CSV table of C-alpha atoms and ligand atoms in Angstrom, one decimal:
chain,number,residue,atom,x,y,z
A,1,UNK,CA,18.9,-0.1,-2.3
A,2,UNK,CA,19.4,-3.4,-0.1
A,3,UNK,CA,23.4,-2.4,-0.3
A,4,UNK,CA,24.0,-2.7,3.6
A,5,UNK,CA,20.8,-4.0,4.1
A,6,UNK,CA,20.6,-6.6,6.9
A,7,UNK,CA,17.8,-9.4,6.1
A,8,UNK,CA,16.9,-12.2,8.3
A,9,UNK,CA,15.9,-14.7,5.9
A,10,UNK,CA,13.1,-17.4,7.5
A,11,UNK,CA,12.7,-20.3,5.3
A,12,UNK,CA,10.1,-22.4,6.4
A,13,UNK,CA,8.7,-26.0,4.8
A,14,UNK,CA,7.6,-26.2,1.4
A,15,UNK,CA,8.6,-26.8,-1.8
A,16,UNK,CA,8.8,-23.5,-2.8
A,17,UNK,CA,12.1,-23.8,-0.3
A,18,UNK,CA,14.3,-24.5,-3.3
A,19,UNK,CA,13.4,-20.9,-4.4
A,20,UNK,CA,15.1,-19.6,-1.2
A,21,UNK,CA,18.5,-20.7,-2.4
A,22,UNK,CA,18.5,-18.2,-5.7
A,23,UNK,CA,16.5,-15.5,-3.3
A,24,UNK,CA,20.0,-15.7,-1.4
A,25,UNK,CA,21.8,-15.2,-4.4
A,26,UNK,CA,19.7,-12.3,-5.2
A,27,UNK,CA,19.6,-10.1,-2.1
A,28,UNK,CA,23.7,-10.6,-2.0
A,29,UNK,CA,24.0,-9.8,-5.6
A,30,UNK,CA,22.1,-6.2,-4.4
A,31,UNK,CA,24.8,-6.3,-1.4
A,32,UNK,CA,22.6,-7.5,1.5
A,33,UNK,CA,23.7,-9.5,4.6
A,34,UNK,CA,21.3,-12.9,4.6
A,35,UNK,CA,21.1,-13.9,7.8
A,36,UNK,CA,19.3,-17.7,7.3
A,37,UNK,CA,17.0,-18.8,9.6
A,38,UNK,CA,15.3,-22.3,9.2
A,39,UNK,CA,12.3,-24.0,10.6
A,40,UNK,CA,12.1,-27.8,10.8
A,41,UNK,CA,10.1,-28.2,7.9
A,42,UNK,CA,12.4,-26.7,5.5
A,43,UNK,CA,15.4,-28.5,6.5
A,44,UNK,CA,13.1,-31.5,4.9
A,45,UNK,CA,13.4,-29.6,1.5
A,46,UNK,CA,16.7,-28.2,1.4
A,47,UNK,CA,19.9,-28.6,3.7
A,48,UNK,CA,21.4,-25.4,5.9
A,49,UNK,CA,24.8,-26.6,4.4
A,50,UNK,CA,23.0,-25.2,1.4
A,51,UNK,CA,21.7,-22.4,2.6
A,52,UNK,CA,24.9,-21.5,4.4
A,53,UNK,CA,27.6,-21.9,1.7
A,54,UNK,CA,25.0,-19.7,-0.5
A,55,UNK,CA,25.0,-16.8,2.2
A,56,UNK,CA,28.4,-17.7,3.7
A,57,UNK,CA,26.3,-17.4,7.1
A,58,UNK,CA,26.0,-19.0,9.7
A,59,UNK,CA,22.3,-21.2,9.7
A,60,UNK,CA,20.6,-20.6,13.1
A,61,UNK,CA,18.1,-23.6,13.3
A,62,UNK,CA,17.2,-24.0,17.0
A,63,UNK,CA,15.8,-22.5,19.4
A,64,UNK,CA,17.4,-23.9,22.8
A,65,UNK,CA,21.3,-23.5,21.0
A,66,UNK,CA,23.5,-23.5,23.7
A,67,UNK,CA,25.6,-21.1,22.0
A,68,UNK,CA,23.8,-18.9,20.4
A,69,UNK,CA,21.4,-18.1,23.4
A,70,UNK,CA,24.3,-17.1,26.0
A,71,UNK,CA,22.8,-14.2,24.7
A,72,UNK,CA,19.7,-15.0,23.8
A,73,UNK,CA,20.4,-15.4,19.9
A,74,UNK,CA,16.5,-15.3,19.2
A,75,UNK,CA,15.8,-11.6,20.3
A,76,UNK,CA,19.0,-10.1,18.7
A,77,UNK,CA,17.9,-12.3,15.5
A,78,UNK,CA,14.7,-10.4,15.8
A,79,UNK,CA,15.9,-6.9,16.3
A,80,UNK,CA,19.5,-6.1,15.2
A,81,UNK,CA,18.6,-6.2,11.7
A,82,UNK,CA,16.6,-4.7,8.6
A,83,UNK,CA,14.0,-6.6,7.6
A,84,UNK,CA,12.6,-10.0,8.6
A,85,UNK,CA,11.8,-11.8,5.0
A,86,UNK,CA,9.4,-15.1,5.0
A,87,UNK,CA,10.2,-17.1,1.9
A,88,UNK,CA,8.4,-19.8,1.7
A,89,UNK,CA,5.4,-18.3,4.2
A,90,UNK,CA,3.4,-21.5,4.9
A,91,UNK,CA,-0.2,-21.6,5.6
A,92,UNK,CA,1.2,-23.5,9.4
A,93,UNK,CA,3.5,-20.5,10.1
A,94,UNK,CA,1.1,-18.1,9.4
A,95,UNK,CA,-1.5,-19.4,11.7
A,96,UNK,CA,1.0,-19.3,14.1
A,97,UNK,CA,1.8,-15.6,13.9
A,98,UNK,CA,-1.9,-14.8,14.2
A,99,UNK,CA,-1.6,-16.6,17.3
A,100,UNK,CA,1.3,-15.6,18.9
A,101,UNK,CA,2.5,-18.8,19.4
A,102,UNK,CA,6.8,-19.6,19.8
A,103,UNK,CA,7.3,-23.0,19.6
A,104,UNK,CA,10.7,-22.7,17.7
A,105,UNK,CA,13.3,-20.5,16.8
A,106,UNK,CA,11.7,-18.6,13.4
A,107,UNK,CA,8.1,-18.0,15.7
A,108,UNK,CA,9.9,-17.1,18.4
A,109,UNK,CA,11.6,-14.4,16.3
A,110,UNK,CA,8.8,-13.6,14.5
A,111,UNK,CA,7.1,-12.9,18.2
A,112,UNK,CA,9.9,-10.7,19.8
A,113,UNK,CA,10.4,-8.8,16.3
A,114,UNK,CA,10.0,-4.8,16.3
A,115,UNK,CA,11.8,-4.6,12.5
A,116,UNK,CA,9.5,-4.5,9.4
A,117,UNK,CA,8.3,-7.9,8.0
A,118,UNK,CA,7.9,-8.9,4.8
A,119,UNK,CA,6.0,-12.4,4.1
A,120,UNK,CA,6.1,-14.3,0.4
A,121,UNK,CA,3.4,-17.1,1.0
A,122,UNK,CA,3.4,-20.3,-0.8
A,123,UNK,CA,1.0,-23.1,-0.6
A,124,UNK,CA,-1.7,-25.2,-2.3
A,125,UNK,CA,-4.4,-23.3,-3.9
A,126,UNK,CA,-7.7,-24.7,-1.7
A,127,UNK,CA,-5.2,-23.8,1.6
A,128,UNK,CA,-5.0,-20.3,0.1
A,129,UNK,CA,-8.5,-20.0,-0.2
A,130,UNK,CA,-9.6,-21.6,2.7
A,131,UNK,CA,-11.6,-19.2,5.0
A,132,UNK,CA,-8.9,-19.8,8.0
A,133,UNK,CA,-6.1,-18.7,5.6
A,134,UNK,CA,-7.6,-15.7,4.4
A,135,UNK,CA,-8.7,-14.5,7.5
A,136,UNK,CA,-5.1,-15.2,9.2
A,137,UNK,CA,-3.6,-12.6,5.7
A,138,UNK,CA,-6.1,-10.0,6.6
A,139,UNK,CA,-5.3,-9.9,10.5
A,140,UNK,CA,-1.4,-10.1,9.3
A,141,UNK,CA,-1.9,-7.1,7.2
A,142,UNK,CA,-3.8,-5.8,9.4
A,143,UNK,CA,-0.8,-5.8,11.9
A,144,UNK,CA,1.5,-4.5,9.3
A,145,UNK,CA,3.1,-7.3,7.6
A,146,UNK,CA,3.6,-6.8,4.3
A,147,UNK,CA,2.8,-10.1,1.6
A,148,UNK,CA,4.4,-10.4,-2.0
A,149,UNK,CA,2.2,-12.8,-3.4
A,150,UNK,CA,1.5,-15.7,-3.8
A,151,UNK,CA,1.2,-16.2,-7.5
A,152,UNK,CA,-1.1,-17.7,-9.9
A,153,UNK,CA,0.4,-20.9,-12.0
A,154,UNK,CA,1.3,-24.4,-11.7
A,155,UNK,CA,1.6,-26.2,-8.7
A,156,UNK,CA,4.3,-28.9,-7.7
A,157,UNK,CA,1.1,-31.2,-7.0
A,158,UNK,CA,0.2,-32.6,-10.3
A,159,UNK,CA,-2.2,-31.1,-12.6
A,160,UNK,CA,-3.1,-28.5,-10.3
A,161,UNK,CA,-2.9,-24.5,-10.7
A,162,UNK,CA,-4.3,-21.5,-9.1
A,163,UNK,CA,-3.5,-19.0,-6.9
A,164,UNK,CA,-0.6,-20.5,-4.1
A,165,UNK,CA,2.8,-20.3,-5.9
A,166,UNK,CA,5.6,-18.3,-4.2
A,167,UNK,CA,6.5,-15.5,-5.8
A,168,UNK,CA,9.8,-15.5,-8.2
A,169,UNK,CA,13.0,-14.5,-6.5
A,170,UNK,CA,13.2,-10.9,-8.6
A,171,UNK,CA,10.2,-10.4,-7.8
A,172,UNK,CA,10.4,-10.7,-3.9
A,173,UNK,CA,13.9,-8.7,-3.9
A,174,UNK,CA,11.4,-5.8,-5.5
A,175,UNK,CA,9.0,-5.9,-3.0
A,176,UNK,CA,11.7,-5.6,-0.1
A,177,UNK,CA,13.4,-2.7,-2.1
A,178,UNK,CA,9.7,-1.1,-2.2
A,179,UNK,CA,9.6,-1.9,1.2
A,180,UNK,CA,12.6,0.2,2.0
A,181,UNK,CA,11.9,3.2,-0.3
A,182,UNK,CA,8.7,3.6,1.0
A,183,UNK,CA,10.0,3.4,4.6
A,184,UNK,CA,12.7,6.5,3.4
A,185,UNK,CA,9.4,8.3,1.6
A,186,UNK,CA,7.7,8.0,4.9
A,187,UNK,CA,10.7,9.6,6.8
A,188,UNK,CA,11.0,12.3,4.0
A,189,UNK,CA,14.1,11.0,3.4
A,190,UNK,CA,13.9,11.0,-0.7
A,191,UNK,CA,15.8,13.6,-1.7
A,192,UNK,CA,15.0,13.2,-5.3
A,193,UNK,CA,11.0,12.8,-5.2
A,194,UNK,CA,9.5,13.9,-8.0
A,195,UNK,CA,13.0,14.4,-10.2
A,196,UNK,CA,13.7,12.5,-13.6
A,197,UNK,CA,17.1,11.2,-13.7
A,198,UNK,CA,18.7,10.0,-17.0
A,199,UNK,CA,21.7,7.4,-16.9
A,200,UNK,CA,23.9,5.7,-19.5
A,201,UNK,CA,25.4,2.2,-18.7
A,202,UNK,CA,27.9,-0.3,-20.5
A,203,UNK,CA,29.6,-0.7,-23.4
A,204,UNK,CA,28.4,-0.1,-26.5
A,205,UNK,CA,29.0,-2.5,-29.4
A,206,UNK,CA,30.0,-1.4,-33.1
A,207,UNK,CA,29.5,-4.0,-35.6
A,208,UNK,CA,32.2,-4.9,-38.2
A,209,UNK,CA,30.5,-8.1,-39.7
A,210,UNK,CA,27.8,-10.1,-39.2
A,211,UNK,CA,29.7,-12.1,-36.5
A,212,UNK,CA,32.3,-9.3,-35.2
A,213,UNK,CA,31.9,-6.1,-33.3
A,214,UNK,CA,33.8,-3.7,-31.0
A,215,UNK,CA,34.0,-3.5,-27.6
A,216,UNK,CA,35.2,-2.1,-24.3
A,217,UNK,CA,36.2,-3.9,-20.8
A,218,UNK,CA,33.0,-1.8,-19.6
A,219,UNK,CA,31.0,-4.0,-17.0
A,220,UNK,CA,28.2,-1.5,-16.6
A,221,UNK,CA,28.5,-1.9,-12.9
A,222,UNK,CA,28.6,1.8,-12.3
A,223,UNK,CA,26.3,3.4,-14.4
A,224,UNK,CA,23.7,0.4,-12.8
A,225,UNK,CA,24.4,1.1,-9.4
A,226,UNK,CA,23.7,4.9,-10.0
A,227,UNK,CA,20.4,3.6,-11.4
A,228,UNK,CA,20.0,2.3,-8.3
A,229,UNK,CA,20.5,4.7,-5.7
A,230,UNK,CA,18.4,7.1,-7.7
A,231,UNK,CA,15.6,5.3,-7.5
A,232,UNK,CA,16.3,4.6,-3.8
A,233,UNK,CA,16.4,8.5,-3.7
A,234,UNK,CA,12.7,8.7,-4.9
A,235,UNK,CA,13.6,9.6,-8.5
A,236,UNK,CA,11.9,8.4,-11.7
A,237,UNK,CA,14.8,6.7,-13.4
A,238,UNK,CA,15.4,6.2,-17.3
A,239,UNK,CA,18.7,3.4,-17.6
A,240,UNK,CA,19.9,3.1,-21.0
A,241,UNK,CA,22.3,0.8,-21.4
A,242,UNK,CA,24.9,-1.1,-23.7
A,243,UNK,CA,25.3,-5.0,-23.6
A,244,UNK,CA,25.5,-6.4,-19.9
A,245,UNK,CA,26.1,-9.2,-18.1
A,246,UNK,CA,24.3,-7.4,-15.3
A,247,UNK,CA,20.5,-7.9,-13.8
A,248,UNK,CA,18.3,-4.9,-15.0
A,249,UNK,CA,17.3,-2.9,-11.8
A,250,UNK,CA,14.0,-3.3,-10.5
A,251,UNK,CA,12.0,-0.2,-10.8
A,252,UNK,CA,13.8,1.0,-12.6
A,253,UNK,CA,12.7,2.1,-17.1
A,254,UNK,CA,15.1,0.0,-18.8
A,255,UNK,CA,16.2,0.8,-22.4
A,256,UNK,CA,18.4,-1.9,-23.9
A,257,UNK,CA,20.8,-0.5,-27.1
A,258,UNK,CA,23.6,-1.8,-28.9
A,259,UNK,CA,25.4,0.6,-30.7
A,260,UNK,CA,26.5,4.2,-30.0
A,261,UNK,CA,23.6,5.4,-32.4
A,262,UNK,CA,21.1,3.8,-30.3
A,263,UNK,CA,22.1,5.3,-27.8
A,264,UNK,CA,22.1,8.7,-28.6
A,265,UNK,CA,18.6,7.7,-30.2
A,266,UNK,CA,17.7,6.4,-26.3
A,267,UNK,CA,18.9,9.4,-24.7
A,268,UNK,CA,17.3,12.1,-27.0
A,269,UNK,CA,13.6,10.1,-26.2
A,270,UNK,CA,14.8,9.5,-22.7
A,271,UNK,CA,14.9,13.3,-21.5
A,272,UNK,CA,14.2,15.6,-20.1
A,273,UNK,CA,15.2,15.0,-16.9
A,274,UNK,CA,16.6,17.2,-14.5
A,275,UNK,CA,20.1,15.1,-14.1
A,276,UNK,CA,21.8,13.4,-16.7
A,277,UNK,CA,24.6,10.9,-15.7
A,278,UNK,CA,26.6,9.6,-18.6
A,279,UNK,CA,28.5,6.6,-17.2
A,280,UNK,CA,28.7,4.3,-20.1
A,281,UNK,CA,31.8,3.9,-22.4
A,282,UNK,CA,30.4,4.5,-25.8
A,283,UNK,CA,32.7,3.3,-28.7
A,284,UNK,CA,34.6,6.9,-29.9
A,285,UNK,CA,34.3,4.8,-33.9
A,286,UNK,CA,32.0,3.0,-35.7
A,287,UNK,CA,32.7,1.5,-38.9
A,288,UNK,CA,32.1,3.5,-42.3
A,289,UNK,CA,30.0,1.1,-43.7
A,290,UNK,CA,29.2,-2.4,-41.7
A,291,UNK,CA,29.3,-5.5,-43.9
A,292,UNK,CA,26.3,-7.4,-44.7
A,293,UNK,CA,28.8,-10.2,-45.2
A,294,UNK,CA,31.1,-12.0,-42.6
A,295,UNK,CA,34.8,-11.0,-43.8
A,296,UNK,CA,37.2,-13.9,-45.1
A,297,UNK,CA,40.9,-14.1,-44.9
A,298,UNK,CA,41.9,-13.4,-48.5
A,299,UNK,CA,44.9,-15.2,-48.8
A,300,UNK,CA,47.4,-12.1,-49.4
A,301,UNK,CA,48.2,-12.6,-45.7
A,302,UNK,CA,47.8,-8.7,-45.3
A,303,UNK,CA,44.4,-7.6,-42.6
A,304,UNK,CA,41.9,-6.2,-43.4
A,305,UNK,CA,41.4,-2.1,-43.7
A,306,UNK,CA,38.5,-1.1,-41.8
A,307,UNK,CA,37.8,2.0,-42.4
A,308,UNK,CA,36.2,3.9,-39.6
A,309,UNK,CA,33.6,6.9,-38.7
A,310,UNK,CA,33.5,9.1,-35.2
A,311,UNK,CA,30.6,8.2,-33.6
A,312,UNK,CA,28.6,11.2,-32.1
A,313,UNK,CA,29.5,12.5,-28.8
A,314,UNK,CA,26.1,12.1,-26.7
A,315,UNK,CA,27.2,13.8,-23.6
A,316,UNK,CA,28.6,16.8,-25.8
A,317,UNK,CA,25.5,16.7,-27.8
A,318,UNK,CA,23.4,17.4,-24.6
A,319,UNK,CA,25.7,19.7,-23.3
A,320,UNK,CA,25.3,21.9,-25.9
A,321,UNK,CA,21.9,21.6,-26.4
A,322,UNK,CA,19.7,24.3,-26.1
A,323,UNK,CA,16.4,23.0,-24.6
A,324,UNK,CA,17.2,19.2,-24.0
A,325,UNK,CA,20.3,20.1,-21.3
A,326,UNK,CA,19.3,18.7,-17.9
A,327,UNK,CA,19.6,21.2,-14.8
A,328,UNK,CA,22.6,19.1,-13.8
A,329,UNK,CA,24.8,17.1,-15.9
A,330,UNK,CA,27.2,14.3,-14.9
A,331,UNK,CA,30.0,13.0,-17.2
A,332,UNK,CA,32.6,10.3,-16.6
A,333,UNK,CA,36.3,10.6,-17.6
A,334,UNK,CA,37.9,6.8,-17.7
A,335,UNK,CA,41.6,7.9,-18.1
A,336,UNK,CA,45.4,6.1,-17.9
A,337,UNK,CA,47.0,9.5,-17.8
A,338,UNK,CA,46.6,13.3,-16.9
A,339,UNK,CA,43.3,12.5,-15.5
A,340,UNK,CA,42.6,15.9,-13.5
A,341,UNK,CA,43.9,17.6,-16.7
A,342,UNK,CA,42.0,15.6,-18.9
A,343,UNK,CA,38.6,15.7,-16.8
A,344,UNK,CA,39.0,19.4,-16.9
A,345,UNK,CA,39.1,19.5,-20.8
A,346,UNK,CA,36.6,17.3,-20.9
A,347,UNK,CA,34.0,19.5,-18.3
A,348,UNK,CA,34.6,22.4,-20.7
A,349,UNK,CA,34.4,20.9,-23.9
A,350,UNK,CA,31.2,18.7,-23.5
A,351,UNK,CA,29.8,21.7,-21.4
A,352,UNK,CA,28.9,19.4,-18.5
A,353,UNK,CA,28.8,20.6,-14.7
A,354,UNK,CA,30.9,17.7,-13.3
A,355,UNK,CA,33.2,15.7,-14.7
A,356,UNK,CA,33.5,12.0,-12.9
A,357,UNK,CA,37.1,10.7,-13.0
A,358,UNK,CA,38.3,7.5,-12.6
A,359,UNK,CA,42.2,6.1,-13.1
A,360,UNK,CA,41.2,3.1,-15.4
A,361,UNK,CA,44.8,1.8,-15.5
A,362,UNK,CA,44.6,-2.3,-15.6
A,363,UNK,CA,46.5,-2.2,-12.5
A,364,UNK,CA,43.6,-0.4,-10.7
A,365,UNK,CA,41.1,-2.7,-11.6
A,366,UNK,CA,38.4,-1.0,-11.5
A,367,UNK,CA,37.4,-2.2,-15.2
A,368,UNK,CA,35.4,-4.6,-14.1
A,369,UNK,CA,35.6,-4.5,-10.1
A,370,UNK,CA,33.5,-4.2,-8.1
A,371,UNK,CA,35.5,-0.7,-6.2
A,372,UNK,CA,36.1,2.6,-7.5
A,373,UNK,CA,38.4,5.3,-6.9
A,374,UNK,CA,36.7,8.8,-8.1
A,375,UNK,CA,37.9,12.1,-7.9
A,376,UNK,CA,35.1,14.4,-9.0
A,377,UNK,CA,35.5,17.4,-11.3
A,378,UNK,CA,33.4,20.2,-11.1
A,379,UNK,CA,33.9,23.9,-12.2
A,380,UNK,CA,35.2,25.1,-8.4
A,381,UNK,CA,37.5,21.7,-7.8
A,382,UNK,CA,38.2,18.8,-7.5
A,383,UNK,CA,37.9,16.7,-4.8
A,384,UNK,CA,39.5,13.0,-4.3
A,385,UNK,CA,37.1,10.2,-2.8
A,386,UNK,CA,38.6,7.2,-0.7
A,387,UNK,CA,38.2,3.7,-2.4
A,388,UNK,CA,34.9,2.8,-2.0
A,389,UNK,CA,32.4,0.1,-3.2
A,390,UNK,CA,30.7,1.1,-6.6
A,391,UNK,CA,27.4,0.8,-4.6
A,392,UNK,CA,28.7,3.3,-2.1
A,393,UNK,CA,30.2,5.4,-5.0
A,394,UNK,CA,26.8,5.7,-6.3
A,395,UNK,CA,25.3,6.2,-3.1
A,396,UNK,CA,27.4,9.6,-2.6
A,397,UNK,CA,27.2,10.8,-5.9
A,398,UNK,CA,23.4,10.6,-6.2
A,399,UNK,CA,23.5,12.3,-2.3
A,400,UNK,CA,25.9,15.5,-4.0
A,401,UNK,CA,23.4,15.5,-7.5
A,402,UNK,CA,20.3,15.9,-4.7
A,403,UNK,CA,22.0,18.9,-2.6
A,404,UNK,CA,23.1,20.5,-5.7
A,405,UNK,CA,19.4,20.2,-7.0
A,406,UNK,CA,17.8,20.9,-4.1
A,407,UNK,CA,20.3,23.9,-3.3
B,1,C5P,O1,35.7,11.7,-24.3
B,1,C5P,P1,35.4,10.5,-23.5
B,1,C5P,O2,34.9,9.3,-24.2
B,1,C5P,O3,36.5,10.1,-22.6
B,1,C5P,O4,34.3,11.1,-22.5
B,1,C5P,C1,33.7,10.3,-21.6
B,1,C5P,C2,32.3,10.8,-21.2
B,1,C5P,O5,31.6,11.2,-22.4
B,1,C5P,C3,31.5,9.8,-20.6
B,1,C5P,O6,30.6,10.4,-19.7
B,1,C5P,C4,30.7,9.1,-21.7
B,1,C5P,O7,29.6,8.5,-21.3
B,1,C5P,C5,30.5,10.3,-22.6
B,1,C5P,N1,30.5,9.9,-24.1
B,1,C5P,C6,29.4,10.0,-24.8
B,1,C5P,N2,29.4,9.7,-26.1
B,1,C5P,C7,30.5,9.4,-26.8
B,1,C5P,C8,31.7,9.3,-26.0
B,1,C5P,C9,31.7,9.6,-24.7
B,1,C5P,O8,28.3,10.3,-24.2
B,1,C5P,N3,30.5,9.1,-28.1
């Protein structure tokens, strides 16, 4: 949902600062452009060489730059983008807003800015409470700035707690995807309100031993990105997924499973939902018994036999099923050869309506990467898709799944 996104990021002075550097990480790990801007006060914190090498911006710092205002830097800053995003908000730079005063470069933005704004406050707790604070949020909200937080806990002061801390990086990337979504809702531009939609994710793991298992080169980053943009769509979205390396998506109902089993298990509680997308890679076999024990070499030089059992076919199992099928259902072929041919059998055979296919060759590297190359499968054709960003990928499918709902 912040894929594309451009975020003007003002970091302004206290402690909470340090936060700002994983926030970076964060919004670029979602795929938005971080566009620091930093006040004097924060620069006493951290260092814009910091800031920059973690959004591989430039840092703007000042107001009179000679380069940056040839063309007056301060008003594009303020409208050419997304979303203006406070983190650290200090009890100072809010004062200021109220007052519409510009005496640097983050004020002066904040003053010229027509683009949503989205403030996380940090401070101590008695400069929360204290009656000039709180009247300063109300007349900010009041004006339509939005406030994650602050948060209740420890403070960097010793011994003290309350209400002042900034909120957690996740939790501020939430609250700017909310942000969005509700801005789309307000446009009537969420296709899916009011749908369920069901997605699998990942590898799944089969155990052999105690200490071994099987696995697939699945990243999960697929089936998480459709999570994703169906929740940016307005859907309700169920994500069960296999063993990832990969942040679970805000808003999103998470089921973590392990083995194929659990994730038919997952799927069958999961629905119904009126689309079903079945992007993980679930292990074909399962071992016929799993070993309580860890196996040992035993001497004869020979391996092991391990005996294996197919593993039930989820997407065919929902396919064919007579009350639990979604309305539209979305499988994915991985293939090395014969795709088209392949992803045709496959539509029929697991009864689904399209049929997701993707050349997994190692040479494509899409295993993995971070782009995909799709061609998608459906009873009337089959259409090829350029190269495109997983994110994007998602983006397009999710926009097909809707029209095809929607009719
Ligand atoms: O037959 P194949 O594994 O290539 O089919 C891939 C599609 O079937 C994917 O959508 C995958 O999620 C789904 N599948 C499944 N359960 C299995 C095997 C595959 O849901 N046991």
């Amino acid at each position: 949902m912040l894929s594309g996104k451009e975020i003007v990021l003002i970091i302004s002075g206290g402690i909470a600062a340090y936060k700002s550097l994983d926030l970076i990480r964060r919004l670029k790990e979602r795929g938005a452009r971080v566009i620091p801007v930093m006040t004097n006060g924060a620069q006493e914190f951290i260092t814009p060489l910091a800031v920059g090498a973690l959004a591989a911006e430039n840092v703007f710092t000042d107001l009179f730059d000679r380069e940056a205002e040839q063309d007056v830097g301060h008003i594009r800053l303020a409208r050419d983008h997304d979303l203006i995003l406070i983190a650290p908000t200090t009890a100072n730079l809010m004062a200021k807003m109220v007052h519409g005063i510009a005496d640097d470069l983050a004020t002066a933005v904040l003053l010229a800015t027509d683009v949503p704004v989205l403030a996380a406050p940090a401070m101590n707790p008695k400069m929360w409470q204290n009656e000039a604070t709180q009247r300063n949020v109300k007349t900010l909200t009041e004006r339509g700035i939005a406030l994650v937080g602050p948060a209740s806990g420890e403070m960097a002061e010793r011994g003290e707690t309350g209400v002042g801390r900034m909120s957690e990086p996740l939790e501020i990337v939430a609250a700017a995807e909310a942000l969005f979504r509700d801005r789309a809702a307000r446009n009537g531009q969420l296709p899916l309100a009011g749908r369920h939609v069901l997605i699998t994710s990942g590898p799944t793991h089969e155990p052999i031993d105690p200490v071994r298992y099987i696995a697939n080169r699945s990243s999960g980053k697929q089936g998480h990105a459709l999570a994703e943009a169906a929740y940016a769509a307005g859907a309700r979205v169920t994500l069960v997924s296999g063993p990832v390396e990969l942040p679970d998506p805000s808003s999103v109902d998470v089921v973590r499973v392990e083995t194929a089993a659990e994730m038919m298990k997952a799927v069958e509680t999961g629905l119904p939902a009126d689309i079903a997308i079945m992007a993980a890679a679930v292990a074909d076999w399962r071992m016929a018994t799993e070993g309580t024990q860890k196996i040992k070499k035993d001497g004869s030089g020979k391996p092991p036999a391990l005996e294996m059992r197919e593993n039930p076919d989820i997407l065919s199992t929902i396919g064919h099923h007579v009350s639990l099928r979604p309305e539209l259902l979305i499988g994915f072929a991985a293939e090395t050869q014969d795709l088209v041919k392949n992803a045709r059998a496959k539509l029929e055979r697991k009864n689904t309506d399209w049929i997701i296919a993707n050349d997994v060759s190692p040479a494509t590297g899409i295993m993995g990467g971070d782009a995909n190359t799709i061609r998608l499968v459906s009873k009337s054709g089959v259409e090829d898709w350029p190269q495109m960003d997983k994110a994007e990928v998602a983006r397009r499918i999710i926009a097909r799944a809707a029209e095809a709902l929607n009719g």
